[in-house]
Amino acid sequence: MRAAFPLALFAAAVGAAQAATNDTKCLAVREHIDLPGNDLSDAKAATAGDCCKLCSETAYCVAYTWSRYNGGTCYMKDAVTVRGVYNTPLPDGSPLVVSGEVRKPADQRRCLPVQEHIDYPGNDIAHTGAAHAGACCKMCTDTPLCVAYTWSSYNGGTCFMKDAKPARPVHSAPLPDGSPMVISGEVQKPADQHRCPPVQENLDFPGNDLASAGAAHPAACCKLCTENPKCAAYTWSRYNDGTCYMKHTKTVRPVYNTPLPDGSPMVVSGIVRRA
């Protein structure tokens, strides 16, 4: 049973929320809308404005839902839910929940908006357990060379970290209840971490070889290249369980290689960005 919400407290909460929209860090709030999942942490907050302030001061927080629960609770989120959930207002019309997003400096915006029901196939660096897409994004930002990810509900939640976003993402059917089976997104990292720009699948950079070494996947090949001061480009091949061909310059005319029968690339090429 819902307790009565004092009118003065409601007015203060809404007033603070409206004032927050004038702050460069707090985007327009949405009353009666909950942003489910992607919880980073929660804390006491008397108003939605206070909640936005908490989010703006918390690493990885990009959105929030403020609830009147327990005198005011702020649920900070590390990803923006594409579809908010409507919550019925209280009998007097006041909101039970208020949600919003925060604007942060470019170097702090780590998790870009996600894509529900979209899979980013291939380019895997690693995978690990993750309860939700927000946790997956955080893992990606903390992992060298990870620039994109796909979170799957498989096995209680699994994060597949990628060293590149595929040219053609794949749509995945939702679960029977309509919730997404997969969620994908990209991360934004400081400029000095952007060593491996997007790769080119099915393209070989012939010639200009500097050295070769074993590499399980393209990300490992890029890493080898970044660690060699003379390496400016590379071609990764599936040959011999994965081989990295480091180049002292990019080929002017890359050569197309036919993909495998399942569509996966036989070769992947790329360049490295030096500071």
CSV table of C-alpha atoms in Angstrom, one decimal:
chain,number,residue,atom,x,y,z
A,1,MET,CA,0.0,0.0,0.0
A,2,ARG,CA,1.4,3.4,-1.0
A,3,ALA,CA,1.8,6.0,1.7
A,4,ALA,CA,0.6,9.6,1.1
A,5,PHE,CA,3.3,11.8,-0.5
A,6,PRO,CA,3.5,15.2,1.1
A,7,LEU,CA,2.7,17.9,-1.4
A,8,ALA,CA,5.5,20.1,-0.3
A,9,LEU,CA,8.0,17.3,-0.7
A,10,PHE,CA,6.6,16.6,-4.2
A,11,ALA,CA,6.9,20.2,-5.2
A,12,ALA,CA,10.4,20.3,-4.0
A,13,ALA,CA,11.3,17.2,-5.9
A,14,VAL,CA,9.8,18.3,-9.1
A,15,GLY,CA,11.2,21.8,-8.7
A,16,ALA,CA,14.7,20.4,-8.3
A,17,ALA,CA,14.2,18.1,-11.3
A,18,GLN,CA,13.1,21.1,-13.4
A,19,ALA,CA,16.1,23.1,-12.2
A,20,ALA,CA,18.4,20.3,-13.1
A,21,THR,CA,17.3,20.5,-16.7
A,22,ASN,CA,18.9,23.9,-16.8
A,23,ASP,CA,22.2,22.4,-15.7
A,24,THR,CA,24.5,21.5,-18.6
A,25,LYS,CA,25.0,18.1,-17.0
A,26,CYS,CA,21.4,17.1,-16.5
A,27,LEU,CA,19.2,16.4,-19.6
A,28,ALA,CA,15.4,16.8,-19.5
A,29,VAL,CA,13.8,14.5,-17.0
A,30,ARG,CA,10.9,12.1,-17.8
A,31,GLU,CA,8.3,11.7,-15.1
A,32,HIS,CA,6.6,8.4,-14.6
A,33,ILE,CA,9.3,6.6,-16.6
A,34,ASP,CA,11.6,4.0,-15.2
A,35,LEU,CA,14.9,3.0,-16.9
A,36,PRO,CA,15.1,-0.7,-15.9
A,37,GLY,CA,18.4,-2.6,-15.6
A,38,ASN,CA,22.0,-1.4,-16.0
A,39,ASP,CA,22.2,-0.5,-12.3
A,40,LEU,CA,25.6,0.7,-11.3
A,41,SER,CA,24.8,1.6,-7.7
A,42,ASP,CA,22.0,3.2,-5.6
A,43,ALA,CA,22.0,5.9,-2.9
A,44,LYS,CA,19.7,8.1,-0.9
A,45,ALA,CA,18.6,11.2,-2.8
A,46,ALA,CA,15.8,13.5,-1.6
A,47,THR,CA,15.0,14.8,-5.1
A,48,ALA,CA,15.5,13.9,-8.8
A,49,GLY,CA,17.9,16.8,-9.1
A,50,ASP,CA,20.0,15.4,-6.3
A,51,CYS,CA,20.0,12.0,-8.1
A,52,CYS,CA,21.2,13.7,-11.3
A,53,LYS,CA,24.0,15.3,-9.4
A,54,LEU,CA,25.1,12.0,-7.9
A,55,CYS,CA,25.1,10.4,-11.3
A,56,SER,CA,27.2,13.3,-12.8
A,57,GLU,CA,29.8,12.8,-10.0
A,58,THR,CA,29.9,9.0,-10.4
A,59,ALA,CA,32.3,7.3,-12.8
A,60,TYR,CA,30.5,5.4,-15.6
A,61,CYS,CA,27.0,6.8,-14.7
A,62,VAL,CA,25.2,8.1,-17.7
A,63,ALA,CA,21.6,7.9,-16.6
A,64,TYR,CA,19.4,7.5,-13.6
A,65,THR,CA,16.0,6.7,-12.2
A,66,TRP,CA,14.9,8.5,-9.0
A,67,SER,CA,12.2,6.8,-6.9
A,68,ARG,CA,10.3,8.0,-3.9
A,69,TYR,CA,11.0,4.6,-2.4
A,70,ASN,CA,12.4,4.8,1.2
A,71,GLY,CA,12.2,8.6,1.3
A,72,GLY,CA,14.0,9.0,-2.1
A,73,THR,CA,16.3,6.6,-3.8
A,74,CYS,CA,18.6,7.2,-6.7
A,75,TYR,CA,19.4,4.3,-9.1
A,76,MET,CA,22.5,5.1,-11.1
A,77,LYS,CA,22.9,3.5,-14.5
A,78,ASP,CA,25.9,2.8,-16.6
A,79,ALA,CA,23.9,2.5,-19.8
A,80,VAL,CA,20.8,4.2,-21.2
A,81,THR,CA,17.8,1.8,-21.6
A,82,VAL,CA,16.3,2.2,-25.1
A,83,ARG,CA,12.8,1.6,-23.9
A,84,GLY,CA,11.7,3.2,-20.6
A,85,VAL,CA,8.9,1.6,-18.7
A,86,TYR,CA,5.9,3.6,-17.7
A,87,ASN,CA,4.9,3.7,-14.0
A,88,THR,CA,1.4,4.6,-12.9
A,89,PRO,CA,1.4,7.9,-11.1
A,90,LEU,CA,0.1,8.3,-7.5
A,91,PRO,CA,-3.6,9.0,-6.9
A,92,ASP,CA,-2.8,12.8,-6.8
A,93,GLY,CA,-1.0,12.6,-10.2
A,94,SER,CA,2.5,13.0,-8.8
A,95,PRO,CA,5.2,10.7,-10.2
A,96,LEU,CA,6.4,7.6,-8.4
A,97,VAL,CA,9.6,7.7,-10.5
A,98,VAL,CA,11.6,10.2,-12.5
A,99,SER,CA,14.3,9.3,-14.9
A,100,GLY,CA,16.9,11.2,-16.9
A,101,GLU,CA,20.4,11.3,-18.5
A,102,VAL,CA,23.5,13.2,-17.7
A,103,ARG,CA,25.9,15.0,-20.0
A,104,LYS,CA,29.5,14.5,-19.2
A,105,PRO,CA,32.8,15.8,-20.8
A,106,ALA,CA,33.8,13.8,-23.9
A,107,ASP,CA,36.6,12.1,-22.0
A,108,GLN,CA,34.1,10.7,-19.5
A,109,ARG,CA,31.4,9.4,-21.9
A,110,ARG,CA,32.4,5.8,-22.0
A,111,CYS,CA,29.2,3.9,-22.9
A,112,LEU,CA,27.5,5.1,-26.1
A,113,PRO,CA,23.7,4.3,-26.5
A,114,VAL,CA,23.1,0.6,-26.9
A,115,GLN,CA,21.2,-1.3,-29.6
A,116,GLU,CA,18.7,-3.9,-28.3
A,117,HIS,CA,18.2,-7.1,-30.3
A,118,ILE,CA,21.4,-6.4,-32.3
A,119,ASP,CA,24.4,-8.7,-32.3
A,120,TYR,CA,27.9,-7.7,-33.3
A,121,PRO,CA,29.3,-11.0,-34.7
A,122,GLY,CA,33.0,-11.7,-34.9
A,123,ASN,CA,36.0,-9.7,-33.7
A,124,ASP,CA,35.9,-11.3,-30.3
A,125,ILE,CA,38.8,-10.5,-27.9
A,126,ALA,CA,37.4,-12.3,-24.9
A,127,HIS,CA,34.1,-13.2,-23.1
A,128,THR,CA,33.1,-13.3,-19.5
A,129,GLY,CA,30.0,-13.3,-17.2
A,130,ALA,CA,28.1,-10.0,-17.0
A,131,ALA,CA,24.7,-9.5,-15.3
A,132,HIS,CA,23.6,-6.8,-17.7
A,133,ALA,CA,24.7,-4.7,-20.7
A,134,GLY,CA,26.0,-1.9,-18.5
A,135,ALA,CA,28.4,-4.2,-16.7
A,136,CYS,CA,29.5,-5.5,-20.1
A,137,CYS,CA,30.3,-1.9,-21.3
A,138,LYS,CA,32.4,-1.3,-18.2
A,139,MET,CA,34.4,-4.5,-18.8
A,140,CYS,CA,35.0,-3.3,-22.4
A,141,THR,CA,36.2,0.1,-21.2
A,142,ASP,CA,38.6,-1.6,-18.8
A,143,THR,CA,39.9,-4.0,-21.4
A,144,PRO,CA,42.7,-2.8,-23.8
A,145,LEU,CA,41.7,-2.8,-27.4
A,146,CYS,CA,38.0,-3.3,-26.7
A,147,VAL,CA,35.9,-0.8,-28.6
A,148,ALA,CA,32.6,-2.6,-28.9
A,149,TYR,CA,30.7,-5.5,-27.2
A,150,THR,CA,27.6,-7.7,-27.4
A,151,TRP,CA,25.9,-8.7,-24.2
A,152,SER,CA,23.8,-11.9,-24.3
A,153,SER,CA,21.4,-13.4,-21.8
A,154,TYR,CA,23.1,-16.7,-22.4
A,155,ASN,CA,24.2,-18.5,-19.2
A,156,GLY,CA,22.9,-15.8,-16.9
A,157,GLY,CA,24.5,-13.0,-18.8
A,158,THR,CA,27.6,-13.1,-21.0
A,159,CYS,CA,29.8,-10.2,-22.3
A,160,PHE,CA,31.5,-10.7,-25.6
A,161,MET,CA,34.2,-8.0,-26.0
A,162,LYS,CA,35.2,-6.9,-29.5
A,163,ASP,CA,38.2,-5.1,-31.0
A,164,ALA,CA,36.0,-3.7,-33.8
A,165,LYS,CA,32.3,-3.1,-34.6
A,166,PRO,CA,31.3,-5.3,-37.6
A,167,ALA,CA,30.2,-3.6,-40.8
A,168,ARG,CA,26.9,-5.6,-40.7
A,169,PRO,CA,25.4,-6.1,-37.3
A,170,VAL,CA,22.8,-8.9,-37.1
A,171,HIS,CA,19.3,-8.7,-35.8
A,172,SER,CA,18.4,-11.2,-33.0
A,173,ALA,CA,14.8,-12.2,-32.1
A,174,PRO,CA,13.7,-11.1,-28.7
A,175,LEU,CA,12.8,-13.5,-25.9
A,176,PRO,CA,9.1,-14.6,-25.6
A,177,ASP,CA,8.4,-11.8,-23.1
A,178,GLY,CA,9.8,-9.2,-25.5
A,179,SER,CA,13.0,-8.5,-23.7
A,180,PRO,CA,16.2,-8.6,-25.7
A,181,MET,CA,18.3,-11.7,-26.1
A,182,VAL,CA,21.3,-9.6,-27.0
A,183,ILE,CA,22.3,-5.9,-26.6
A,184,SER,CA,25.3,-4.4,-28.3
A,185,GLY,CA,27.1,-1.1,-28.1
A,186,GLU,CA,30.3,0.8,-28.5
A,187,VAL,CA,32.6,2.5,-26.0
A,188,GLN,CA,34.5,5.7,-26.2
A,189,LYS,CA,38.0,5.8,-24.9
A,190,PRO,CA,40.6,8.6,-24.4
A,191,ALA,CA,42.4,9.4,-27.6
A,192,ASP,CA,45.6,7.7,-26.4
A,193,GLN,CA,43.8,4.4,-26.2
A,194,HIS,CA,42.5,4.5,-29.7
A,195,ARG,CA,45.4,2.5,-31.1
A,196,CYS,CA,43.4,0.2,-33.3
A,197,PRO,CA,41.0,1.9,-35.7
A,198,PRO,CA,38.2,-0.2,-37.3
A,199,VAL,CA,39.5,-3.2,-39.2
A,200,GLN,CA,38.9,-4.3,-42.8
A,201,GLU,CA,37.5,-7.8,-43.0
A,202,ASN,CA,38.4,-10.0,-46.0
A,203,LEU,CA,41.1,-7.6,-47.1
A,204,ASP,CA,44.8,-8.5,-47.3
A,205,PHE,CA,47.6,-5.9,-47.2
A,206,PRO,CA,50.2,-7.7,-49.3
A,207,GLY,CA,53.9,-7.0,-49.1
A,208,ASN,CA,55.7,-4.6,-46.8
A,209,ASP,CA,56.3,-7.3,-44.2
A,210,LEU,CA,58.2,-6.4,-41.2
A,211,ALA,CA,57.7,-9.6,-39.1
A,212,SER,CA,55.2,-12.3,-38.4
A,213,ALA,CA,54.1,-14.0,-35.2
A,214,GLY,CA,51.3,-16.2,-33.9
A,215,ALA,CA,48.1,-14.3,-32.9
A,216,ALA,CA,44.8,-15.9,-31.9
A,217,HIS,CA,42.7,-13.1,-33.2
A,218,PRO,CA,43.0,-9.7,-35.0
A,219,ALA,CA,43.1,-7.8,-31.7
A,220,ALA,CA,46.2,-9.7,-30.6
A,221,CYS,CA,47.7,-8.9,-34.0
A,222,CYS,CA,47.0,-5.2,-33.6
A,223,LYS,CA,48.6,-5.3,-30.1
A,224,LEU,CA,51.7,-6.9,-31.5
A,225,CYS,CA,51.9,-4.1,-34.1
A,226,THR,CA,51.5,-1.3,-31.6
A,227,GLU,CA,54.3,-2.8,-29.5
A,228,ASN,CA,56.7,-2.8,-32.5
A,229,PRO,CA,57.8,0.8,-33.2
A,230,LYS,CA,58.3,0.2,-36.9
A,231,CYS,CA,54.9,-1.4,-37.4
A,232,ALA,CA,52.2,0.8,-39.1
A,233,ALA,CA,49.8,-1.8,-40.4
A,234,TYR,CA,49.0,-5.5,-40.3
A,235,THR,CA,47.2,-8.4,-41.8
A,236,TRP,CA,45.8,-11.2,-39.5
A,237,SER,CA,45.2,-14.6,-41.1
A,238,ARG,CA,43.6,-17.8,-39.9
A,239,TYR,CA,46.7,-19.6,-41.2
A,240,ASN,CA,48.3,-22.0,-38.7
A,241,ASP,CA,45.6,-21.2,-36.0
A,242,GLY,CA,46.2,-17.4,-36.4
A,243,THR,CA,49.2,-15.5,-37.8
A,244,CYS,CA,49.9,-11.8,-37.6
A,245,TYR,CA,51.9,-10.2,-40.5
A,246,MET,CA,53.2,-6.9,-39.3
A,247,LYS,CA,53.8,-4.2,-42.0
A,248,HIS,CA,56.0,-1.1,-42.0
A,249,THR,CA,53.4,0.6,-44.2
A,250,LYS,CA,49.8,0.0,-45.5
A,251,THR,CA,49.5,-1.4,-49.0
A,252,VAL,CA,48.2,1.1,-51.6
A,253,ARG,CA,46.0,-1.6,-53.2
A,254,PRO,CA,44.6,-4.1,-50.6
A,255,VAL,CA,43.6,-7.5,-52.1
A,256,TYR,CA,40.2,-9.1,-51.5
A,257,ASN,CA,40.1,-12.6,-50.0
A,258,THR,CA,37.0,-14.8,-50.2
A,259,PRO,CA,35.4,-15.4,-46.8
A,260,LEU,CA,34.9,-18.9,-45.4
A,261,PRO,CA,31.7,-20.8,-46.2
A,262,ASP,CA,30.1,-19.5,-42.9
A,263,GLY,CA,30.8,-15.9,-43.9
A,264,SER,CA,33.6,-15.4,-41.4
A,265,PRO,CA,36.8,-13.7,-42.8
A,266,MET,CA,39.9,-15.6,-43.8
A,267,VAL,CA,42.0,-12.4,-43.3
A,268,VAL,CA,41.5,-9.2,-41.4
A,269,SER,CA,43.7,-6.1,-41.9
A,270,GLY,CA,44.1,-2.8,-40.2
A,271,ILE,CA,46.4,0.1,-39.3
A,272,VAL,CA,47.6,1.4,-35.9
A,273,ARG,CA,47.4,4.9,-34.7
A,274,ARG,CA,50.4,6.3,-33.0
A,275,ALA,CA,50.3,9.0,-30.4
